[in-house]
PDB file of C-alpha atoms and ligand atoms in Angstrom:
ATOM      1  CA  UNK A   1     112.478  91.349  85.205  1.00  0.00           C
ATOM      2  CA  UNK A   2     114.797  94.117  85.503  1.00  0.00           C
ATOM      3  CA  UNK A   3     117.962  93.819  87.443  1.00  0.00           C
ATOM      4  CA  UNK A   4     117.763  97.194  88.944  1.00  0.00           C
ATOM      5  CA  UNK A   5     113.918  96.444  89.804  1.00  0.00           C
ATOM      6  CA  UNK A   6     114.744  93.246  91.385  1.00  0.00           C
ATOM      7  CA  UNK A   7     117.544  94.463  93.427  1.00  0.00           C
ATOM      8  CA  UNK A   8     115.267  97.482  94.868  1.00  0.00           C
ATOM      9  CA  UNK A   9     112.608  94.717  95.496  1.00  0.00           C
ATOM     10  CA  UNK A  10     114.791  92.660  97.293  1.00  0.00           C
ATOM     11  CA  UNK A  11     116.426  95.599  99.548  1.00  0.00           C
ATOM     12  CA  UNK A  12     112.630  96.558 100.443  1.00  0.00           C
ATOM     13  CA  UNK A  13     112.215  92.752 101.752  1.00  0.00           C
ATOM     14  CA  UNK A  14     115.166  93.688 103.718  1.00  0.00           C
ATOM     15  CA  UNK A  15     113.665  97.202 104.712  1.00  0.00           C
ATOM     16  CA  UNK A  16     110.244  94.878 105.891  1.00  0.00           C
ATOM     17  CA  UNK A  17     112.021  92.439 107.751  1.00  0.00           C
ATOM     18  CA  UNK A  18     114.053  94.953 109.936  1.00  0.00           C
ATOM     19  CA  UNK A  19     110.423  96.757 110.585  1.00  0.00           C
ATOM     20  CA  UNK A  20     109.454  93.553 111.746  1.00  0.00           C
ATOM     21  CA  UNK A  21     112.376  93.040 113.937  1.00  0.00           C
ATOM     22  CA  UNK A  22     112.052  96.897 115.081  1.00  0.00           C
ATOM     23  CA  UNK A  23     108.454  96.358 115.933  1.00  0.00           C
ATOM     24  CA  UNK A  24     109.215  93.004 117.861  1.00  0.00           C
ATOM     25  CA  UNK A  25     111.974  94.716 120.109  1.00  0.00           C
ATOM     26  CA  UNK A  26     109.254  97.600 120.705  1.00  0.00           C
ATOM     27  CA  UNK A  27     106.851  94.679 121.794  1.00  0.00           C
ATOM     28  CA  UNK A  28     109.917  93.137 124.269  1.00  0.00           C
ATOM     29  CA  UNK A  29     110.255  96.711 125.896  1.00  0.00           C
ATOM     30  CA  UNK A  30     106.437  96.857 126.446  1.00  0.00           C
ATOM     31  CA  UNK A  31     106.336  93.651 127.861  1.00  0.00           C
ATOM     32  CA  UNK A  32     109.139  94.145 130.224  1.00  0.00           C
ATOM     33  CA  UNK A  33     107.121  97.238 131.570  1.00  0.00           C
ATOM     34  CA  UNK A  34     104.042  95.541 132.036  1.00  0.00           C
ATOM     35  CA  UNK A  35     102.184  96.943 129.284  1.00  0.00           C
ATOM     36  CA  UNK A  36     100.731  93.982 127.645  1.00  0.00           C
ATOM     37  CA  UNK A  37      98.101  95.953 125.289  1.00  0.00           C
ATOM     38  CA  UNK A  38     101.194  97.719 123.626  1.00  0.00           C
ATOM     39  CA  UNK A  39     102.900  94.822 123.505  1.00  0.00           C
ATOM     40  CA  UNK A  40      99.899  92.981 121.693  1.00  0.00           C
ATOM     41  CA  UNK A  41      99.795  95.910 119.356  1.00  0.00           C
ATOM     42  CA  UNK A  42     103.469  95.634 118.388  1.00  0.00           C
ATOM     43  CA  UNK A  43     103.384  91.758 117.902  1.00  0.00           C
ATOM     44  CA  UNK A  44     100.399  92.140 115.727  1.00  0.00           C
ATOM     45  CA  UNK A  45     102.646  95.159 113.690  1.00  0.00           C
ATOM     46  CA  UNK A  46     105.258  92.282 113.774  1.00  0.00           C
ATOM     47  CA  UNK A  47     103.426  90.039 111.745  1.00  0.00           C
ATOM     48  CA  UNK A  48     102.125  92.636 109.366  1.00  0.00           C
ATOM     49  CA  UNK A  49     105.614  93.542 108.383  1.00  0.00           C
ATOM     50  CA  UNK A  50     106.534  89.889 107.832  1.00  0.00           C
ATOM     51  CA  UNK A  51     103.288  89.806 105.621  1.00  0.00           C
ATOM     52  CA  UNK A  52     105.072  92.696 103.747  1.00  0.00           C
ATOM     53  CA  UNK A  53     108.237  91.140 103.392  1.00  0.00           C
ATOM     54  CA  UNK A  54     106.278  88.069 101.729  1.00  0.00           C
ATOM     55  CA  UNK A  55     104.479  89.891  99.319  1.00  0.00           C
ATOM     56  CA  UNK A  56     107.217  91.161  98.053  1.00  0.00           C
ATOM     57  CA  UNK A  57     108.834  87.660  98.140  1.00  0.00           C
ATOM     58  CA  UNK A  58     105.983  86.139  96.179  1.00  0.00           C
ATOM     59  CA  UNK A  59     106.039  88.984  93.607  1.00  0.00           C
ATOM     60  CA  UNK A  60     109.550  88.673  92.857  1.00  0.00           C
ATOM     61  CA  UNK A  61     109.023  84.777  92.381  1.00  0.00           C
ATOM     62  CA  UNK A  62     105.790  85.365  89.999  1.00  0.00           C
ATOM     63  CA  UNK A  63     107.879  87.600  87.782  1.00  0.00           C
ATOM     64  CA  UNK A  64     110.355  85.086  87.605  1.00  0.00           C
ATOM     65  CA  UNK A  65     113.201  86.812  89.540  1.00  0.00           C
ATOM     66  CA  UNK A  66     115.338  85.776  92.238  1.00  0.00           C
ATOM     67  CA  UNK A  67     115.073  86.627  96.062  1.00  0.00           C
ATOM     68  CA  UNK A  68     118.171  86.989  97.569  1.00  0.00           C
ATOM     69  CA  UNK A  69     117.921  87.696 101.540  1.00  0.00           C
ATOM     70  CA  UNK A  70     120.773  89.625 103.257  1.00  0.00           C
ATOM     71  CA  UNK A  71     121.293  90.388 106.670  1.00  0.00           C
ATOM     72  CA  UNK A  72     118.735  92.182 109.222  1.00  0.00           C
ATOM     73  CA  UNK A  73     120.407  94.894 111.198  1.00  0.00           C
ATOM     74  CA  UNK A  74     119.969  94.682 115.092  1.00  0.00           C
ATOM     75  CA  UNK A  75     117.113  96.859 116.105  1.00  0.00           C
ATOM     76  CA  UNK A  76     117.575  99.180 119.516  1.00  0.00           C
ATOM     77  CA  UNK A  77     117.102  97.640 122.998  1.00  0.00           C
ATOM     78  CA  UNK A  78     116.147 100.311 125.184  1.00  0.00           C
ATOM     79  CA  UNK A  79     113.650 103.425 124.740  1.00  0.00           C
ATOM     80  CA  UNK A  80     112.930 105.927 127.267  1.00  0.00           C
ATOM     81  CA  UNK A  81     109.323 105.730 127.278  1.00  0.00           C
ATOM     82  CA  UNK A  82     106.091 104.686 125.207  1.00  0.00           C
ATOM     83  CA  UNK A  83     106.102 108.289 123.844  1.00  0.00           C
ATOM     84  CA  UNK A  84     109.654 108.015 122.636  1.00  0.00           C
ATOM     85  CA  UNK A  85     108.918 104.614 120.889  1.00  0.00           C
ATOM     86  CA  UNK A  86     105.924 105.729 118.922  1.00  0.00           C
ATOM     87  CA  UNK A  87     107.549 108.752 117.532  1.00  0.00           C
ATOM     88  CA  UNK A  88     110.498 106.543 116.534  1.00  0.00           C
ATOM     89  CA  UNK A  89     107.709 104.296 114.680  1.00  0.00           C
ATOM     90  CA  UNK A  90     106.288 107.041 113.225  1.00  0.00           C
ATOM     91  CA  UNK A  91     109.476 108.559 112.232  1.00  0.00           C
ATOM     92  CA  UNK A  92     110.644 104.996 110.660  1.00  0.00           C
ATOM     93  CA  UNK A  93     107.195 104.689 108.804  1.00  0.00           C
ATOM     94  CA  UNK A  94     107.739 107.646 106.987  1.00  0.00           C
ATOM     95  CA  UNK A  95     111.314 106.454 105.847  1.00  0.00           C
ATOM     96  CA  UNK A  96     109.695 103.319 104.656  1.00  0.00           C
ATOM     97  CA  UNK A  97     107.119 105.391 102.863  1.00  0.00           C
ATOM     98  CA  UNK A  98     110.271 107.087 101.067  1.00  0.00           C
ATOM     99  CA  UNK A  99     111.660 103.795 100.217  1.00  0.00           C
ATOM    100  CA  UNK A 100     108.576 102.649  98.452  1.00  0.00           C
ATOM    101  CA  UNK A 101     108.249 106.098  96.544  1.00  0.00           C
ATOM    102  CA  UNK A 102     112.015 105.284  95.045  1.00  0.00           C
ATOM    103  CA  UNK A 103     111.097 102.419  93.839  1.00  0.00           C
ATOM    104  CA  UNK A 104     107.799 103.702  92.579  1.00  0.00           C
ATOM    105  CA  UNK A 105     109.849 106.402  90.751  1.00  0.00           C
ATOM    106  CA  UNK A 106     111.713 103.753  89.115  1.00  0.00           C
ATOM    107  CA  UNK A 107     109.256 101.354  87.835  1.00  0.00           C
ATOM    108  CA  UNK A 108     107.998 104.991  86.185  1.00  0.00           C
ATOM    109  CA  UNK A 109     111.486 105.716  84.810  1.00  0.00           C
ATOM    110  CA  UNK A 110     111.696 102.146  83.603  1.00  0.00           C
ATOM    111  CA  UNK A 111     108.207 101.603  82.242  1.00  0.00           C
ATOM    112  CA  UNK A 112     107.563  98.754  84.342  1.00  0.00           C
ATOM    113  CA  UNK A 113     103.853  99.023  84.693  1.00  0.00           C
ATOM    114  CA  UNK A 114     103.330  95.502  86.542  1.00  0.00           C
ATOM    115  CA  UNK A 115     105.596  96.587  89.310  1.00  0.00           C
ATOM    116  CA  UNK A 116     104.365 100.169  89.212  1.00  0.00           C
ATOM    117  CA  UNK A 117     100.811  98.424  89.813  1.00  0.00           C
ATOM    118  CA  UNK A 118     101.961  96.030  92.432  1.00  0.00           C
ATOM    119  CA  UNK A 119     103.155  98.608  94.624  1.00  0.00           C
ATOM    120  CA  UNK A 120      99.903 100.713  94.720  1.00  0.00           C
ATOM    121  CA  UNK A 121      98.918  98.576  97.587  1.00  0.00           C
ATOM    122  CA  UNK A 122     102.263  99.766  99.473  1.00  0.00           C
ATOM    123  CA  UNK A 123     101.189 102.844  98.778  1.00  0.00           C
ATOM    124  CA  UNK A 124      97.974 102.726 100.236  1.00  0.00           C
ATOM    125  CA  UNK A 125      99.253 101.041 103.014  1.00  0.00           C
ATOM    126  CA  UNK A 126     101.862 102.980 103.870  1.00  0.00           C
ATOM    127  CA  UNK A 127      99.256 105.994 104.527  1.00  0.00           C
ATOM    128  CA  UNK A 128      97.846 103.651 107.262  1.00  0.00           C
ATOM    129  CA  UNK A 129     101.017 102.466 108.803  1.00  0.00           C
ATOM    130  CA  UNK A 130     101.960 106.333 109.066  1.00  0.00           C
ATOM    131  CA  UNK A 131      98.706 107.094 110.683  1.00  0.00           C
ATOM    132  CA  UNK A 132      97.999 104.530 112.953  1.00  0.00           C
ATOM    133  CA  UNK A 133     101.777 105.372 114.376  1.00  0.00           C
ATOM    134  CA  UNK A 134     101.148 108.985 114.458  1.00  0.00           C
ATOM    135  CA  UNK A 135      97.613 108.545 116.080  1.00  0.00           C
ATOM    136  CA  UNK A 136      98.903 106.521 119.111  1.00  0.00           C
ATOM    137  CA  UNK A 137     102.110 109.042 119.589  1.00  0.00           C
ATOM    138  CA  UNK A 138      99.578 111.845 119.705  1.00  0.00           C
ATOM    139  CA  UNK A 139      97.178 110.074 122.176  1.00  0.00           C
ATOM    140  CA  UNK A 140     100.396 109.515 124.329  1.00  0.00           C
ATOM    141  CA  UNK A 141     101.547 113.108 124.282  1.00  0.00           C
ATOM    142  CA  UNK A 142      98.175 114.001 125.366  1.00  0.00           C
ATOM    143  CA  UNK A 143      97.916 111.866 128.011  1.00  0.00           C
ATOM    144  CA  UNK A 144     101.151 112.827 129.312  1.00  0.00           C
ATOM    145  CA  UNK A 145     101.824 111.590 132.947  1.00  0.00           C
ATOM    146  CA  UNK A 146      98.300 110.497 133.561  1.00  0.00           C
ATOM    147  CA  UNK A 147      98.862 107.126 134.180  1.00  0.00           C
ATOM    148  CA  UNK A 148      95.030 106.071 133.873  1.00  0.00           C
ATOM    149  CA  UNK A 149      95.032 107.232 130.559  1.00  0.00           C
ATOM    150  CA  UNK A 150      98.136 104.902 129.734  1.00  0.00           C
ATOM    151  CA  UNK A 151      96.387 101.927 130.941  1.00  0.00           C
ATOM    152  CA  UNK A 152      93.393 103.133 129.371  1.00  0.00           C
ATOM    153  CA  UNK A 153      95.302 102.856 126.132  1.00  0.00           C
ATOM    154  CA  UNK A 154      96.871  99.886 126.779  1.00  0.00           C
ATOM    155  CA  UNK A 155      93.822  97.996 127.440  1.00  0.00           C
ATOM    156  CA  UNK A 156      92.598  99.507 123.860  1.00  0.00           C
ATOM    157  CA  UNK A 157      95.647  98.610 122.010  1.00  0.00           C
ATOM    158  CA  UNK A 158      95.237  94.989 123.475  1.00  0.00           C
ATOM    159  CA  UNK A 159      92.225  94.265 121.211  1.00  0.00           C
ATOM    160  CA  UNK A 160      94.096  94.594 118.004  1.00  0.00           C
ATOM    161  CA  UNK A 161      94.999  91.567 116.133  1.00  0.00           C
ATOM    162  CA  UNK A 162      96.967  91.175 113.311  1.00  0.00           C
ATOM    163  CA  UNK A 163      95.471  92.796 110.069  1.00  0.00           C
ATOM    164  CA  UNK A 164      93.944  95.736 111.727  1.00  0.00           C
ATOM    165  CA  UNK A 165      95.588  98.885 112.550  1.00  0.00           C
TER     166      UNK A 165
HETATM  167 FE1  FEO B   1     105.979  97.487 105.823  1.00  0.00          FE
HETATM  168 FE2  FEO B   1     105.182  99.401 108.431  1.00  0.00          FE
HETATM  169  O1  FEO B   1     105.466  99.323 106.324  1.00  0.00           O
END
Protein backbone atom coordinates (compact mmCIF):
# COMPACT_ATOMS: atom_id res chain seq x y z
CA UNK A 1 0.00 0.00 0.00
CA UNK A 2 1.34 3.42 -0.98
CA UNK A 3 2.47 5.55 1.97
CA UNK A 4 0.36 8.52 0.88
CA UNK A 5 -2.81 6.37 0.64
CA UNK A 6 -2.05 4.74 3.99
CA UNK A 7 -1.60 8.14 5.61
CA UNK A 8 -4.86 9.47 4.18
CA UNK A 9 -6.79 6.39 5.31
CA UNK A 10 -5.32 6.76 8.78
CA UNK A 11 -6.38 10.40 8.83
CA UNK A 12 -9.86 9.30 7.80
CA UNK A 13 -9.97 6.94 10.78
CA UNK A 14 -9.43 10.01 12.95
CA UNK A 15 -12.17 11.91 11.08
CA UNK A 16 -14.59 9.04 11.75
CA UNK A 17 -13.69 8.79 15.43
CA UNK A 18 -14.07 12.56 15.78
CA UNK A 19 -17.50 12.21 14.15
CA UNK A 20 -18.37 9.52 16.70
CA UNK A 21 -17.24 11.80 19.51
CA UNK A 22 -19.16 14.76 18.09
CA UNK A 23 -22.41 12.79 17.89
CA UNK A 24 -21.94 11.38 21.37
CA UNK A 25 -21.50 14.96 22.65
CA UNK A 26 -24.62 16.05 20.78
CA UNK A 27 -26.44 13.08 22.30
CA UNK A 28 -25.45 14.13 25.79
CA UNK A 29 -26.89 17.59 25.10
CA UNK A 30 -30.20 15.98 24.15
CA UNK A 31 -30.12 13.78 27.28
CA UNK A 32 -29.75 16.90 29.42
CA UNK A 33 -32.65 18.57 27.58
CA UNK A 34 -34.95 15.59 28.24
CA UNK A 35 -35.16 14.72 24.54
CA UNK A 36 -34.41 11.00 24.81
CA UNK A 37 -35.45 10.18 21.24
CA UNK A 38 -32.97 12.66 19.79
CA UNK A 39 -30.34 11.32 22.20
CA UNK A 40 -31.05 7.79 20.99
CA UNK A 41 -30.60 8.89 17.36
CA UNK A 42 -27.26 10.46 18.23
CA UNK A 43 -26.07 7.34 20.06
CA UNK A 44 -26.94 5.22 17.01
CA UNK A 45 -25.01 7.70 14.88
CA UNK A 46 -22.07 7.41 17.28
CA UNK A 47 -22.08 3.63 16.81
CA UNK A 48 -22.21 3.98 13.03
CA UNK A 49 -19.21 6.30 13.05
CA UNK A 50 -17.19 3.84 15.11
CA UNK A 51 -18.16 1.17 12.54
CA UNK A 52 -16.92 3.48 9.73
CA UNK A 53 -13.59 3.91 11.52
CA UNK A 54 -13.29 0.15 11.98
CA UNK A 55 -14.04 -0.50 8.31
CA UNK A 56 -11.00 1.64 7.47
CA UNK A 57 -8.97 -0.03 10.20
CA UNK A 58 -9.63 -3.52 8.81
CA UNK A 59 -8.97 -2.41 5.24
CA UNK A 60 -5.55 -1.00 6.14
CA UNK A 61 -4.70 -4.24 7.95
CA UNK A 62 -5.99 -6.38 5.04
CA UNK A 63 -3.75 -4.47 2.64
CA UNK A 64 -0.68 -5.00 4.78
CA UNK A 65 -0.58 -1.41 6.02
CA UNK A 66 -0.14 -0.02 9.50
CA UNK A 67 -2.92 1.56 11.51
CA UNK A 68 -1.75 4.71 13.28
CA UNK A 69 -4.16 6.18 15.80
CA UNK A 70 -3.85 9.85 16.70
CA UNK A 71 -5.45 12.18 19.26
CA UNK A 72 -9.15 12.86 18.84
CA UNK A 73 -10.08 16.54 19.17
CA UNK A 74 -12.61 17.52 21.81
CA UNK A 75 -16.09 18.18 20.40
CA UNK A 76 -18.18 21.22 21.42
CA UNK A 77 -20.10 20.91 24.68
CA UNK A 78 -22.82 23.53 24.21
CA UNK A 79 -25.42 24.26 21.57
CA UNK A 80 -28.20 26.81 21.28
CA UNK A 81 -30.97 24.52 20.11
CA UNK A 82 -31.84 21.21 18.43
CA UNK A 83 -31.99 23.01 15.09
CA UNK A 84 -28.45 24.39 15.50
CA UNK A 85 -27.22 20.87 16.30
CA UNK A 86 -28.67 19.34 13.17
CA UNK A 87 -27.41 22.20 11.02
CA UNK A 88 -23.93 21.51 12.40
CA UNK A 89 -24.37 17.75 11.83
CA UNK A 90 -25.33 18.41 8.21
CA UNK A 91 -22.37 20.76 7.69
CA UNK A 92 -20.09 18.23 9.34
CA UNK A 93 -21.23 15.43 7.04
CA UNK A 94 -20.56 17.60 4.00
CA UNK A 95 -16.99 18.04 5.25
CA UNK A 96 -16.64 14.27 5.75
CA UNK A 97 -17.81 13.77 2.16
CA UNK A 98 -15.10 16.18 0.97
CA UNK A 99 -12.55 14.24 2.98
CA UNK A 100 -13.59 10.93 1.36
CA UNK A 101 -13.63 12.54 -2.10
CA UNK A 102 -10.09 13.80 -1.58
CA UNK A 103 -8.87 10.23 -0.97
CA UNK A 104 -10.82 8.93 -3.95
CA UNK A 105 -9.09 11.59 -6.10
CA UNK A 106 -5.74 10.36 -4.79
CA UNK A 107 -6.56 6.73 -5.62
CA UNK A 108 -7.30 7.79 -9.21
CA UNK A 109 -4.06 9.77 -9.42
CA UNK A 110 -2.08 6.82 -8.04
CA UNK A 111 -4.05 4.12 -9.93
CA UNK A 112 -4.88 2.37 -6.63
CA UNK A 113 -7.87 0.41 -7.92
CA UNK A 114 -8.39 -1.64 -4.74
CA UNK A 115 -8.70 1.41 -2.49
CA UNK A 116 -10.79 3.15 -5.12
CA UNK A 117 -13.19 0.20 -5.06
CA UNK A 118 -13.18 0.05 -1.26
CA UNK A 119 -14.08 3.73 -0.97
CA UNK A 120 -17.16 3.41 -3.17
CA UNK A 121 -19.06 2.14 -0.11
CA UNK A 122 -18.20 5.36 1.73
CA UNK A 123 -19.37 7.48 -1.20
CA UNK A 124 -22.79 5.81 -1.03
CA UNK A 125 -22.87 6.06 2.75
CA UNK A 126 -22.11 9.79 2.65
CA UNK A 127 -25.15 10.41 0.44
CA UNK A 128 -27.26 8.88 3.23
CA UNK A 129 -25.37 10.63 6.01
CA UNK A 130 -25.91 14.06 4.49
CA UNK A 131 -29.52 13.32 3.62
CA UNK A 132 -30.55 12.04 7.06
CA UNK A 133 -29.00 15.01 8.92
CA UNK A 134 -30.49 17.47 6.45
CA UNK A 135 -33.95 15.87 6.62
CA UNK A 136 -34.11 16.19 10.40
CA UNK A 137 -32.73 19.74 10.17
CA UNK A 138 -35.49 20.69 7.73
CA UNK A 139 -38.16 19.07 9.93
CA UNK A 140 -36.89 21.09 12.91
CA UNK A 141 -36.95 24.30 10.87
CA UNK A 142 -40.53 23.56 9.81
CA UNK A 143 -41.66 22.81 13.36
CA UNK A 144 -40.26 26.15 14.57
CA UNK A 145 -41.34 26.82 18.16
CA UNK A 146 -44.10 24.17 18.09
CA UNK A 147 -43.32 21.96 21.12
CA UNK A 148 -45.82 19.29 20.06
CA UNK A 149 -43.98 18.87 16.76
CA UNK A 150 -40.66 18.62 18.63
CA UNK A 151 -41.99 15.86 20.92
CA UNK A 152 -43.51 14.03 17.95
CA UNK A 153 -40.12 14.07 16.20
CA UNK A 154 -38.43 13.01 19.45
CA UNK A 155 -40.69 9.96 19.62
CA UNK A 156 -39.96 9.11 15.99
CA UNK A 157 -36.17 9.39 16.42
CA UNK A 158 -36.41 7.19 19.51
CA UNK A 159 -37.22 4.28 17.17
CA UNK A 160 -33.82 4.34 15.48
CA UNK A 161 -31.35 1.55 16.05
CA UNK A 162 -27.74 1.52 14.76
CA UNK A 163 -27.56 0.79 11.06
CA UNK A 164 -30.75 2.69 10.29
CA UNK A 165 -30.76 6.30 9.11
FE1 LIG B 1 -18.75 8.37 8.88
FE2 LIG B 1 -21.04 10.37 9.24
O1 LIG B 1 -19.62 9.76 8.21
